[in-house]
CSV table of C-alpha atoms and ligand atoms in Angstrom, one decimal:
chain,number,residue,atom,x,y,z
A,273,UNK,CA,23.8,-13.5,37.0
A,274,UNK,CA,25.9,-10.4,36.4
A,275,UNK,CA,24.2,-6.9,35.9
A,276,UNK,CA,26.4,-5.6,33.1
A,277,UNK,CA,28.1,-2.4,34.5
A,278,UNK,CA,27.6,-0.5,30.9
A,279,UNK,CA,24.4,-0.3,31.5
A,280,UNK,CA,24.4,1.4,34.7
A,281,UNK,CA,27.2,3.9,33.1
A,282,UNK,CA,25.1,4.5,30.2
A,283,UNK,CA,21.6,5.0,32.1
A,284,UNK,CA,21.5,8.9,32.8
A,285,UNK,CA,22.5,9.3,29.4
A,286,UNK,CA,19.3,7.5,28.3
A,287,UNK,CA,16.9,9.3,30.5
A,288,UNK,CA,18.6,12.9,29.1
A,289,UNK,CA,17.1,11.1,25.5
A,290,UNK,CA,13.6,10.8,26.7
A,291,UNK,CA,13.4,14.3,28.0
A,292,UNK,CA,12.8,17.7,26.0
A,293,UNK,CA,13.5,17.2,22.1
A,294,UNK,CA,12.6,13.7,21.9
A,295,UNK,CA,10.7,12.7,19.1
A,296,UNK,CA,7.0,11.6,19.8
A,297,UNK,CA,5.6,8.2,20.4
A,298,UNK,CA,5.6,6.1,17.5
A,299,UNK,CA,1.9,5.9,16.7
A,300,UNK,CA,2.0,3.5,13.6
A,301,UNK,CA,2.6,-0.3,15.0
A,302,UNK,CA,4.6,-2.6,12.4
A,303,UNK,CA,4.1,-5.7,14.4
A,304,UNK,CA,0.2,-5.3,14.0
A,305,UNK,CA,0.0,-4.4,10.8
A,306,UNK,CA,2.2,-7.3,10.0
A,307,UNK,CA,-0.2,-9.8,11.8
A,308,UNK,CA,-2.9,-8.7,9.3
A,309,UNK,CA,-0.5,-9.2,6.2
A,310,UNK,CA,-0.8,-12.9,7.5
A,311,UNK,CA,-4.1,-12.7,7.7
A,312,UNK,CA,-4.3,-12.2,4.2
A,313,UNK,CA,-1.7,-14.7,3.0
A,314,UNK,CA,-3.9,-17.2,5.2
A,315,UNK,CA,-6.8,-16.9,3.2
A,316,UNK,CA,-5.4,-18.2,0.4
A,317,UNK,CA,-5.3,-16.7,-3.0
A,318,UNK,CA,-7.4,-13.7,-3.4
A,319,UNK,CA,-8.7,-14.0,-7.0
A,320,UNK,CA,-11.7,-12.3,-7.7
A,321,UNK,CA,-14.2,-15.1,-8.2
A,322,UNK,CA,-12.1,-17.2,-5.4
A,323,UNK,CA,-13.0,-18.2,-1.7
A,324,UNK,CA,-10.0,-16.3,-0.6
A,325,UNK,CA,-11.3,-13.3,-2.0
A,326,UNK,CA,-14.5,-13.7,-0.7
A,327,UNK,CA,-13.2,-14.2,2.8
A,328,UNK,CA,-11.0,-11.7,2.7
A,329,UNK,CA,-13.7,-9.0,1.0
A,330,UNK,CA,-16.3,-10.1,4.1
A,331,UNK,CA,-12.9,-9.1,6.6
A,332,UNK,CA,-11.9,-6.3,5.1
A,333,UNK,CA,-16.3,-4.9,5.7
A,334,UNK,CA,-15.9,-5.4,9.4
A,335,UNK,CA,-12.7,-4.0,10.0
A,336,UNK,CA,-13.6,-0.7,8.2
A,337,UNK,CA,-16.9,-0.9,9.8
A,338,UNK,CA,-15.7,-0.5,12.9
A,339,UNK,CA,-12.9,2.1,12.4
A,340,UNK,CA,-13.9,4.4,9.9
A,341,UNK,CA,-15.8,7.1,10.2
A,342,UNK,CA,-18.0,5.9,7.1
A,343,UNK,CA,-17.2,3.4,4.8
A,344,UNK,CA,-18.3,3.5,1.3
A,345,UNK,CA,-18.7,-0.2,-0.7
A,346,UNK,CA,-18.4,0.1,-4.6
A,347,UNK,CA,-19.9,-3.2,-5.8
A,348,UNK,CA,-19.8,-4.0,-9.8
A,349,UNK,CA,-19.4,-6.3,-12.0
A,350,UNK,CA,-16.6,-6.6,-14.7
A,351,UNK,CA,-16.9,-8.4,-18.0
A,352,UNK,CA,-13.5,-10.0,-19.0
A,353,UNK,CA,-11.8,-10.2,-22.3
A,354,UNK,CA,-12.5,-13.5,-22.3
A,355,UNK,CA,-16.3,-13.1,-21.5
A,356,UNK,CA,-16.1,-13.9,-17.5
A,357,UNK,CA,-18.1,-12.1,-15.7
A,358,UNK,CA,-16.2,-11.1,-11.8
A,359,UNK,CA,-18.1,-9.5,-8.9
A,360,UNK,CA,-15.2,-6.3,-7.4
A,361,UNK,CA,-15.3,-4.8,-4.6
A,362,UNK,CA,-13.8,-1.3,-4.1
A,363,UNK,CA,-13.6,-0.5,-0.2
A,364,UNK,CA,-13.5,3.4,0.8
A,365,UNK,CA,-12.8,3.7,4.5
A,366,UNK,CA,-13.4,7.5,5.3
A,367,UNK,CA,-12.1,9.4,8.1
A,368,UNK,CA,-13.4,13.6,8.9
A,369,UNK,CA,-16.0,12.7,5.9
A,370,UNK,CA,-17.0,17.0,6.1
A,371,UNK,CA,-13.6,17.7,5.5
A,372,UNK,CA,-13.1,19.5,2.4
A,373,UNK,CA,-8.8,19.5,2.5
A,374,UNK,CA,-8.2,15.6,1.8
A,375,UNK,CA,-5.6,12.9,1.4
A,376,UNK,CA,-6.3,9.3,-0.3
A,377,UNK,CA,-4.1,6.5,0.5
A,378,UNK,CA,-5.1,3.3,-2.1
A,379,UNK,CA,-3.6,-0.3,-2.5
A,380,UNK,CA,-4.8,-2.9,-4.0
A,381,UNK,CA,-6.4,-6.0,-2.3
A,382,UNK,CA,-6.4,-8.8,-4.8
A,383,UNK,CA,-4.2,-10.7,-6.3
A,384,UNK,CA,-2.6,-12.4,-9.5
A,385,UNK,CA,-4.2,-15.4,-10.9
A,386,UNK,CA,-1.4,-16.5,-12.7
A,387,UNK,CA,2.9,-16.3,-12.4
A,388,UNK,CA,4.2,-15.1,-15.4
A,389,UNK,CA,7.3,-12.9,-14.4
A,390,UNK,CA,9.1,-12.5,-18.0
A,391,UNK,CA,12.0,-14.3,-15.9
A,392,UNK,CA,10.2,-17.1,-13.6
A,393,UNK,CA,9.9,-21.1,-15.7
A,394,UNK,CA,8.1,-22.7,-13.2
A,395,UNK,CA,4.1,-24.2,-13.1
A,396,UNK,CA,2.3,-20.4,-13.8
A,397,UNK,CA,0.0,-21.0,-10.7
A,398,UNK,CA,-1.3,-17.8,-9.1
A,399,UNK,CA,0.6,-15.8,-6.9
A,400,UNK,CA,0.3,-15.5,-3.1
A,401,UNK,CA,0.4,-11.9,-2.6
A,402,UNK,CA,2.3,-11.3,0.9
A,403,UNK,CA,3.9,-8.6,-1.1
A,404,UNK,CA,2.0,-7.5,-4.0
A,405,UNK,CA,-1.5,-7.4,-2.6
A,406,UNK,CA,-1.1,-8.2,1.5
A,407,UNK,CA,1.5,-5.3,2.1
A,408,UNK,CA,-0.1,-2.2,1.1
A,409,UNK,CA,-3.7,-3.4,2.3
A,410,UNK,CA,-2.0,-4.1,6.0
A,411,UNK,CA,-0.1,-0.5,6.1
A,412,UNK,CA,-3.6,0.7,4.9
A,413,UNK,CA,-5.4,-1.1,8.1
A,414,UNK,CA,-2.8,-0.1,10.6
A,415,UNK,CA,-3.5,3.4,9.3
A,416,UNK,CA,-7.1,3.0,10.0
A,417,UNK,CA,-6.2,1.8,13.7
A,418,UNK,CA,-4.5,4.8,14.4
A,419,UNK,CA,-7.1,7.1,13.0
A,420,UNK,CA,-9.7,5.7,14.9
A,421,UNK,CA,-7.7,6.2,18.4
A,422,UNK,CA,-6.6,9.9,17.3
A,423,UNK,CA,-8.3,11.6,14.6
A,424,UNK,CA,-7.0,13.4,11.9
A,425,UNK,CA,-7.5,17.2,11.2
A,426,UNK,CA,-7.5,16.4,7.2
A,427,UNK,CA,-9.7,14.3,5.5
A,428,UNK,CA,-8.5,11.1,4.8
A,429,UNK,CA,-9.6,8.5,2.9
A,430,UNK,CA,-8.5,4.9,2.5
A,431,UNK,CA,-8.9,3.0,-0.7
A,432,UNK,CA,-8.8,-0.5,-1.0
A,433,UNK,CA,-9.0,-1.3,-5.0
A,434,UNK,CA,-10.0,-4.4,-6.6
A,435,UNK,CA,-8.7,-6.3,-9.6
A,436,UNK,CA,-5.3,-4.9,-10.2
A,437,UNK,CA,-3.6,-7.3,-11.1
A,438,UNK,CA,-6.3,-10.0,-13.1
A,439,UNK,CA,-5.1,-9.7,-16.9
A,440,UNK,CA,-2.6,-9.3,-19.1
A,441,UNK,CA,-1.3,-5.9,-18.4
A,442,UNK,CA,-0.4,-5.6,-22.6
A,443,UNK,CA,-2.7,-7.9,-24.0
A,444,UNK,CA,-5.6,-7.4,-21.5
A,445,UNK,CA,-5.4,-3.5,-20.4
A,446,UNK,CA,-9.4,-3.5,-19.4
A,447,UNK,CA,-8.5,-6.2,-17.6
A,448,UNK,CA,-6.0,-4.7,-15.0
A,449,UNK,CA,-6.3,-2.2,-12.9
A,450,UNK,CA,-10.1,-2.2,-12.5
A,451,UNK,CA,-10.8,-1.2,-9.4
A,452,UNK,CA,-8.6,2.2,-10.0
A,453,UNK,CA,-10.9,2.8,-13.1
A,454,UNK,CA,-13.9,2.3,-11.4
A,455,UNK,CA,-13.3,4.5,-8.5
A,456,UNK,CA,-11.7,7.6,-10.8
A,457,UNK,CA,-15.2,7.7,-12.8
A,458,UNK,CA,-16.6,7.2,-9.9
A,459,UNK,CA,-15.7,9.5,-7.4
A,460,UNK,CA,-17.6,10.6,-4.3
A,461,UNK,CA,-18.6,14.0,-4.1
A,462,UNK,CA,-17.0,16.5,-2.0
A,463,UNK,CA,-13.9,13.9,-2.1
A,464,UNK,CA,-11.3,15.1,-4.4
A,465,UNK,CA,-7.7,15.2,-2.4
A,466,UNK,CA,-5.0,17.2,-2.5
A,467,UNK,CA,-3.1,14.3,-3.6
A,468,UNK,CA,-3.1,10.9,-3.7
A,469,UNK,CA,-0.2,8.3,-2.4
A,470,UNK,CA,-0.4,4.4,-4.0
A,471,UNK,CA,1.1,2.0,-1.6
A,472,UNK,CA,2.7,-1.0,-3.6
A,473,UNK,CA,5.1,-3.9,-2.9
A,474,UNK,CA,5.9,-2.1,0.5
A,475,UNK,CA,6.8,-5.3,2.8
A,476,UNK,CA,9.8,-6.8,0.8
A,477,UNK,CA,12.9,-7.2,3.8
A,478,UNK,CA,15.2,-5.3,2.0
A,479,UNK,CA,13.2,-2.5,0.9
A,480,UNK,CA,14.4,0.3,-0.7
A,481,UNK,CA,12.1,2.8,-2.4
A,482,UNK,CA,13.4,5.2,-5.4
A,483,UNK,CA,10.5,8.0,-6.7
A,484,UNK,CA,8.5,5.9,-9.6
A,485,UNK,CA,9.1,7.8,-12.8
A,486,UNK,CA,5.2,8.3,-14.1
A,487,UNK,CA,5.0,9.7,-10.6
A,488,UNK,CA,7.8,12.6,-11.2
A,489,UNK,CA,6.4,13.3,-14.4
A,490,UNK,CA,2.6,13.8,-13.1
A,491,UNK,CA,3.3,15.3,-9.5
A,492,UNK,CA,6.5,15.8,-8.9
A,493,UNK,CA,5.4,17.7,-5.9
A,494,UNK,CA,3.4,14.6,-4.3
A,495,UNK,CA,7.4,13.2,-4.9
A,496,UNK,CA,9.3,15.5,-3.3
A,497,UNK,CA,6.9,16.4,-0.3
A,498,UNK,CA,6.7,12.4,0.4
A,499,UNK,CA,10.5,12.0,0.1
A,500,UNK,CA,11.1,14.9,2.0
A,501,UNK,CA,9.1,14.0,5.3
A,502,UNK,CA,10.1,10.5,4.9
A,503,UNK,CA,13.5,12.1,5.7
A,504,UNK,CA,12.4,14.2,8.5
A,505,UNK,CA,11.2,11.0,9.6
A,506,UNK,CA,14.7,9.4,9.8
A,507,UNK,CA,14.1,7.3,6.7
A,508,UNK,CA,16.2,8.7,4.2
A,509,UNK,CA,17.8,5.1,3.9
A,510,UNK,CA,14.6,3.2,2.3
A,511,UNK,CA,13.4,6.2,0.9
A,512,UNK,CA,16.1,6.7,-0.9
A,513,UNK,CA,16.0,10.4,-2.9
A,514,UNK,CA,17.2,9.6,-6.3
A,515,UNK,CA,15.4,10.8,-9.3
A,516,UNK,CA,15.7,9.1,-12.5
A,517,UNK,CA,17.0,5.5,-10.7
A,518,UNK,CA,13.6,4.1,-10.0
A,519,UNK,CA,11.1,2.0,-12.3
A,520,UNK,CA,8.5,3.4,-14.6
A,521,UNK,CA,5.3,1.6,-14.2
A,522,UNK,CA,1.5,0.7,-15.3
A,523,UNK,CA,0.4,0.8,-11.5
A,524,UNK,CA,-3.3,2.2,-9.8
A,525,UNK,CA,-1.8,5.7,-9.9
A,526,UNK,CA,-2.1,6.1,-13.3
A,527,UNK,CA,-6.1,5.5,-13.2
A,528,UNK,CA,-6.3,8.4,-10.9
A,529,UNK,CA,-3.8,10.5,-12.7
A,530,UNK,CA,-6.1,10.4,-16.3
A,531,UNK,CA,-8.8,12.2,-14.1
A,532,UNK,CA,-6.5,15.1,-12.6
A,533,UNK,CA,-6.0,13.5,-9.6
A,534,UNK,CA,-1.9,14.3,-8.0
A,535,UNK,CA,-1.7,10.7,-7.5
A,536,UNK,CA,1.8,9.3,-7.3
A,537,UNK,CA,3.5,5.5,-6.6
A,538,UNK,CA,5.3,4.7,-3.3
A,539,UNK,CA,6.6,0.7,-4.9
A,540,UNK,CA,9.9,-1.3,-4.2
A,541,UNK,CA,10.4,-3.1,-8.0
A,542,UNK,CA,13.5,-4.4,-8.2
A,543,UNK,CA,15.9,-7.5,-8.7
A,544,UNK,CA,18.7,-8.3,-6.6
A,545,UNK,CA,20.6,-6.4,-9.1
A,546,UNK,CA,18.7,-3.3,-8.5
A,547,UNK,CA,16.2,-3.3,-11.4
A,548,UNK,CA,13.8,-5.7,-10.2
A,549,UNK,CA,13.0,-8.3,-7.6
A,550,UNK,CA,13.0,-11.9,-8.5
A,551,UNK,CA,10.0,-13.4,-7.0
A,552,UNK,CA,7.6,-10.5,-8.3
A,553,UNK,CA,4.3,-12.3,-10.1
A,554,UNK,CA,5.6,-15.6,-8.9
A,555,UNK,CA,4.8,-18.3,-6.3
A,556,UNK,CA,7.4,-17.1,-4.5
A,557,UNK,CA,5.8,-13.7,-2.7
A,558,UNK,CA,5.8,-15.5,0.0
A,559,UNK,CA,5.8,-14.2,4.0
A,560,UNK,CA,9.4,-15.2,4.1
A,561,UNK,CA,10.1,-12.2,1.7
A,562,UNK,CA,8.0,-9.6,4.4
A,563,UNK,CA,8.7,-7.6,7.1
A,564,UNK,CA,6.8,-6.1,10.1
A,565,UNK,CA,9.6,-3.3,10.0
A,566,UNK,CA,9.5,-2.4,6.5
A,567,UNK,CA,5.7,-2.0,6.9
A,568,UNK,CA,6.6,0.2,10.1
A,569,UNK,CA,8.8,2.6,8.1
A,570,UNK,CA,6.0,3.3,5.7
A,571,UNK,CA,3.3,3.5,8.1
A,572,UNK,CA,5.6,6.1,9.7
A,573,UNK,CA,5.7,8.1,6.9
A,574,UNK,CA,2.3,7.6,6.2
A,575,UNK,CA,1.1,8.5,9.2
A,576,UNK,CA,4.0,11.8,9.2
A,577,UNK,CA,2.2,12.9,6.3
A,578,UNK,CA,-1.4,13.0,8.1
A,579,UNK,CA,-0.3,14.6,10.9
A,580,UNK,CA,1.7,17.4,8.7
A,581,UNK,CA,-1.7,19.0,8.6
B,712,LIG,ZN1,1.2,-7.4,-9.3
């Protein structure tokens, strides 16, 4: 075995880095957030009404539990279109609950009972969610491990919505994003934020994030400060800063945004040739598609954004 003589040149040069100026430990971990993305995919589809979803509603409980400072369960029922009646859960994990300057972080936890992506043929079975559903919800509960080992000066609450994505998003509208409607006319007291940042679709390999255009045109602030520190954060490459290139979409935010909330959409909705990806709403949002460091580089910026304060 040979000791490669580079690394020996190159050593003091690499001490000199972890010295003064150097930034500071990396307090988000990708790799564990990505083991509960997993977690999610393994407990199968998580319809409202399903066994998946009940597993993963009892999992999601004792986690928060036992990191947040409180947590808050909004239990309802919603009465369908079609006349089914689903038990939702909304999960509120809050952090510095006294706090009167707050930030809310939401995803959604469920996911789509059927495949029906305008440009997918196949058997419309329901979609597995490592992406839409699993990604946001894991960069949500490596946020609430961090929080619990160092606490946050600001108020922070995490929202875990339920029934997103059950209906037909034109045909249907009661029928999608339910949990986002349910917690905007239902907000706890003393917990308005100063803004509020939807994590979406934020595990696909490639990812590549442009500003969400309902987002620009509602808080174009929330934009431009979450751009911005994801650049002072070294991510300038999957937070890419281009206004007017991104998607314009029926998404959580909007829920929040009807009650004067500054709620804006962090989402990766593309195809391969840049306007939207393939396997969105189809059997195929699988792990495969996932990465522990694309959920790094949001929890990063997540996290960046806390600690502004
Ligand atoms: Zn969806």
């Amino acid at each position: 075995m040979k000791w490669p003589s580079t690394a020996l040149r190159f050593l003091p040069l690499l001490l000199a880095a972890c010295g003064e100026g150097a930034p500071p430990p990396r307090e988000f971990d990708g790799p564990s957030a990505f083991r509960y993305l997993e977690q999610q995919v393994a407990f199968g589809y998580r319809i409202p009404g399903s066994t998946g979803h009940a597993a993963q509603a009892a999992w999601l409980d004792s986690l928060l539990r036992e990191r947040a400072d409180t947590l808050v369960v909004q239990r309802w029922r919603h009465v369908t279109q079609k006349g089914d009646s689903l038990a939702l859960s909304n999960f509120i994990a809050r952090f510095n609950p006294a706090a009167t300057e707050r930030v809310l972080f939401l995803a959604h936890w469920d996911t789509r009972p059927i495949s029906d992506n305008p440009r997918y043929n196949g058997p419309r079975t329901p979609v597995p969610g490592a992406n839409d559903g699993a990604s946001g919800t894991a960069v949500l509960l490596g946020i609430a491990d961090v929080l619990k080992k160092a606490p946050a000066r600001v108020g922070v609450d995490l929202l875990f919505v339920d029934g997103e994505d059950y209906g037909n998003f034109e045909l249907a509208k009661n029928d999608v994003l339910i949990g986002s409607r349910y917690y905007a006319q239902h907000q706890l007291p003393g917990s308005r934020p100063l803004y509020a940042v939807l994590f979406d679709m934020v595990g696909d390999k490639d990812l590549k994030l442009l500003p969400e255009n309902q987002s620009l045109l509602a808080a174009p602030e929330v934009v431009d400060l979450v751009w911005r520190v994801a650049k002072e954060a070294g991510h300038a490459a999957v937070f890419v800063d281009s206004p007017g290139a991104g998607p314009t979409l029926i998404d959580d935010h909007a829920e929040l945004q009807k009650v004067g909330i500054r709620a804006i959409d962090v989402v990766d909705f593309k195809y391969p040739d840049g306007t939207q990806n393939l396997y969105w709403h189809t059997p195929a949002d699988t792990l495969d598609k996932v990465s522990a460091q694309s959920l790094q580089v949001v929890g990063d910026v997540a996290l960046a954004l806390i600690r502004r304060h």
